[in-house]
Structures are given as C-alpha cells and as structure tokens.
Coordinates of C-alpha atoms in Angstrom, one line a residue:
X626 CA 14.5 5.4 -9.5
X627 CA 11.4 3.9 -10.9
X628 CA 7.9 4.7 -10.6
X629 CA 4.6 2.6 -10.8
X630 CA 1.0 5.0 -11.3
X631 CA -1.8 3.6 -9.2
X632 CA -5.2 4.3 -11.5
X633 CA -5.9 7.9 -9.7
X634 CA -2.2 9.3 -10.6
X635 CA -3.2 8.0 -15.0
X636 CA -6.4 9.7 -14.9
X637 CA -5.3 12.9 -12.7
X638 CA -2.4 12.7 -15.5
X639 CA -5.1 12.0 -18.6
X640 CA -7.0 14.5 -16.9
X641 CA -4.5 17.0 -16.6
X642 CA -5.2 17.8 -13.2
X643 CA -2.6 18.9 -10.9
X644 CA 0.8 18.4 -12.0
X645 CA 1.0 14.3 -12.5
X646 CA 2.0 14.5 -16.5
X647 CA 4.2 17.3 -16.2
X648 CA 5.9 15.5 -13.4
X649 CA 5.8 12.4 -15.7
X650 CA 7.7 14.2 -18.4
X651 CA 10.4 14.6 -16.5
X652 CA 11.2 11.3 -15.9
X653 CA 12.5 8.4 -18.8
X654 CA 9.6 6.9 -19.8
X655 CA 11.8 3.6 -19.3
X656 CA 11.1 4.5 -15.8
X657 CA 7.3 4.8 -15.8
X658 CA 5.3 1.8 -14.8
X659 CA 1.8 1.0 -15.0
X660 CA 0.0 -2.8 -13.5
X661 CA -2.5 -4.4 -15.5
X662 CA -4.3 -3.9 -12.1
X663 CA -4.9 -0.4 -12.7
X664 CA -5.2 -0.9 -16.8
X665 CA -8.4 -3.1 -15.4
X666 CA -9.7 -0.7 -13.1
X667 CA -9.3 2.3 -15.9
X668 CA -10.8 -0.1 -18.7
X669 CA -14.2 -0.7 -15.7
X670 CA -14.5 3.1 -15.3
X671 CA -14.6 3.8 -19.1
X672 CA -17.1 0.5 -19.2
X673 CA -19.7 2.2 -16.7
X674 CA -18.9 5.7 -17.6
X675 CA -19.0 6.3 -21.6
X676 CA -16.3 9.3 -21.7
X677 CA -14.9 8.4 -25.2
X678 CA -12.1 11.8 -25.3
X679 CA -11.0 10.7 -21.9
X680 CA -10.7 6.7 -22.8
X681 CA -8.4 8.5 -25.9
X682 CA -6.5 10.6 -23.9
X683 CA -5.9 8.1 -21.5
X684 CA -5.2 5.2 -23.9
X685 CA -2.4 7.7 -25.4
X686 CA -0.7 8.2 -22.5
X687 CA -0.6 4.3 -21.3
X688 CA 0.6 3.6 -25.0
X689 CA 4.2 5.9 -23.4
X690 CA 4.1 3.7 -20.2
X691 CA 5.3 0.0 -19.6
X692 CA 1.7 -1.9 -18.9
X693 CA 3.4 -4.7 -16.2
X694 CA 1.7 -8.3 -16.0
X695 CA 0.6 -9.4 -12.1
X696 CA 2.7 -12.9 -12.5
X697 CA 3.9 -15.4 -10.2
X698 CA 6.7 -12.9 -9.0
X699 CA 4.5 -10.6 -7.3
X700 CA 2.1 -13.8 -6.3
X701 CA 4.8 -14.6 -4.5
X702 CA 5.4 -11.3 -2.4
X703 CA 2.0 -10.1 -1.7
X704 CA 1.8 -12.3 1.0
X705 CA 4.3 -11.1 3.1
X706 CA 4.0 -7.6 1.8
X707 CA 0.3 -7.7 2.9
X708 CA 0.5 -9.1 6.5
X709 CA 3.6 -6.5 7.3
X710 CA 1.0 -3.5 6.2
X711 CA -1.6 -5.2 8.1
X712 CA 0.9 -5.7 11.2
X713 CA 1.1 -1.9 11.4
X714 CA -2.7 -1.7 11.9
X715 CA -3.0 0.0 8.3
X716 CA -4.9 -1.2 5.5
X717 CA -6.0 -0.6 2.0
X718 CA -9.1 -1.9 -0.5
X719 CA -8.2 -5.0 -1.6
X720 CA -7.1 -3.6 -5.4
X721 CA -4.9 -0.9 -3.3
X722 CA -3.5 -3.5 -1.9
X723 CA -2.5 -5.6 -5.0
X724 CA -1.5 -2.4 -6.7
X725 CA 0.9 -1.4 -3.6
X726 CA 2.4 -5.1 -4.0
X727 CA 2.9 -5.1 -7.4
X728 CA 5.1 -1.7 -7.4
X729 CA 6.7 -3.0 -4.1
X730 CA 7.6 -6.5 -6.1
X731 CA 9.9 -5.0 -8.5
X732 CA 10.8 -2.1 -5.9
X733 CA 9.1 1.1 -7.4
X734 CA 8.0 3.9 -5.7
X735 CA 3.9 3.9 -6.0
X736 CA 2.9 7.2 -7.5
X737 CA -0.9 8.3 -5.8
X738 CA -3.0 11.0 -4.5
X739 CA -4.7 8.6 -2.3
X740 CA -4.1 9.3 1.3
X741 CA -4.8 5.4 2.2
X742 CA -1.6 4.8 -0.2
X743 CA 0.4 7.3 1.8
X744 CA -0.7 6.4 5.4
X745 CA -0.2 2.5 4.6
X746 CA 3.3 3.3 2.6
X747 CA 4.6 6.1 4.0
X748 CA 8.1 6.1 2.1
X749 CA 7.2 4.0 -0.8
X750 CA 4.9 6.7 -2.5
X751 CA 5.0 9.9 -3.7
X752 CA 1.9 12.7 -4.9
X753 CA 2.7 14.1 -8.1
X754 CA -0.6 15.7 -8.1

C-alpha cells in the first residue's frame, strides 16, 4: 500500500504531534509520498510564519519522502475525480481538492487529520495522528 501526506499529516509529523512519524516509520519510505501541492503550501506557512527549527525539522523529514510533480497525469483525473466528490454533495478547499486528486491519480491512500478529507474520502484516507 502506498501513502500520500496532505500538508497537516508533514507538520503534525515535523511537529511530532500525535503519532504521524512514528506511524511513518513503520512503513518503507519507498511508500511515502508527498505532492508539490503540499511542499507549496508548507514552503507559504514558513514564508508568513518565520519558525526556522520547524522549516528544519520539516525540511529533514520531506528529504526521506518522494516530493511527486502535479503533471499532465493527474491533470487529466481531477476532472472526473472532482465532479464524483461533488456528486455526493461533499466538498473540499480547492488545494484539498488537488491534493485528494493527486494521491487518488496514482492510487494512494491520503494520509490527514482533516475531517473534510475523511467526510469527502471516506475509504481513501487514513488519520495517523
């Protein structure tokens, strides 16, 4: 099984808050997934929010993970992917949303605390908090 980290699950895990990086450990880091979506998202909260020990921690532990381009692959499921979560009458923010596709597009399970992820996803994500 492979697993993609939305941004919550790197910094819970960078943070070593609840039991994301112990739960990471157990797995082969050839198995660990992270989408330049969520390197973006990290890189803009380190950008407004100057926590320098964090940024290293967190840089260390994406250095063990697989950092996975958005390309023309995922492009080209989103759609779809997108209107059947919308079809349910569930939604997510917009970067939620791409994450979700991206770890659907090469058929990971989405790691997040987020309980939009789990309500939208329902078997396709898992808390490791």
């Amino acid at each position: 099984m492979i697993y993609m980290l939305d941004t919550n699950a790197v910094s819970n895990a960078a943070m070593n808050r609840g039991k994301v990086r112990e739960t990471m450990l157990g797995h082969s880091p050839s198995n660990i997934f992270v989408s330049n979506i969520v390197l973006a998202e990290l890189m803009y909260g380190f950008a407004k929010k100057s926590r320098p020990t964090l940024q290293a921690t967190a840089e260390a532990l994406l250095s063990t993970m697989t950092v996975l381009d958005w390309d023309d692959s995922v492009s080209d499921v989103y759609p779809a992917f997108r209107v059947g979560i919308e079809a349910k009458g569930r939604s997510l923010s917009y970067m939620d949303m791409l994450i979700a596709a991206h770890a659907h597009s090469i058929g990971a399970i989405l790691v997040s605390s987020d309980a939009g992820m789990h309500n939208a996803l329902a078997d396709n994500v898992v808390d490791w908090y």
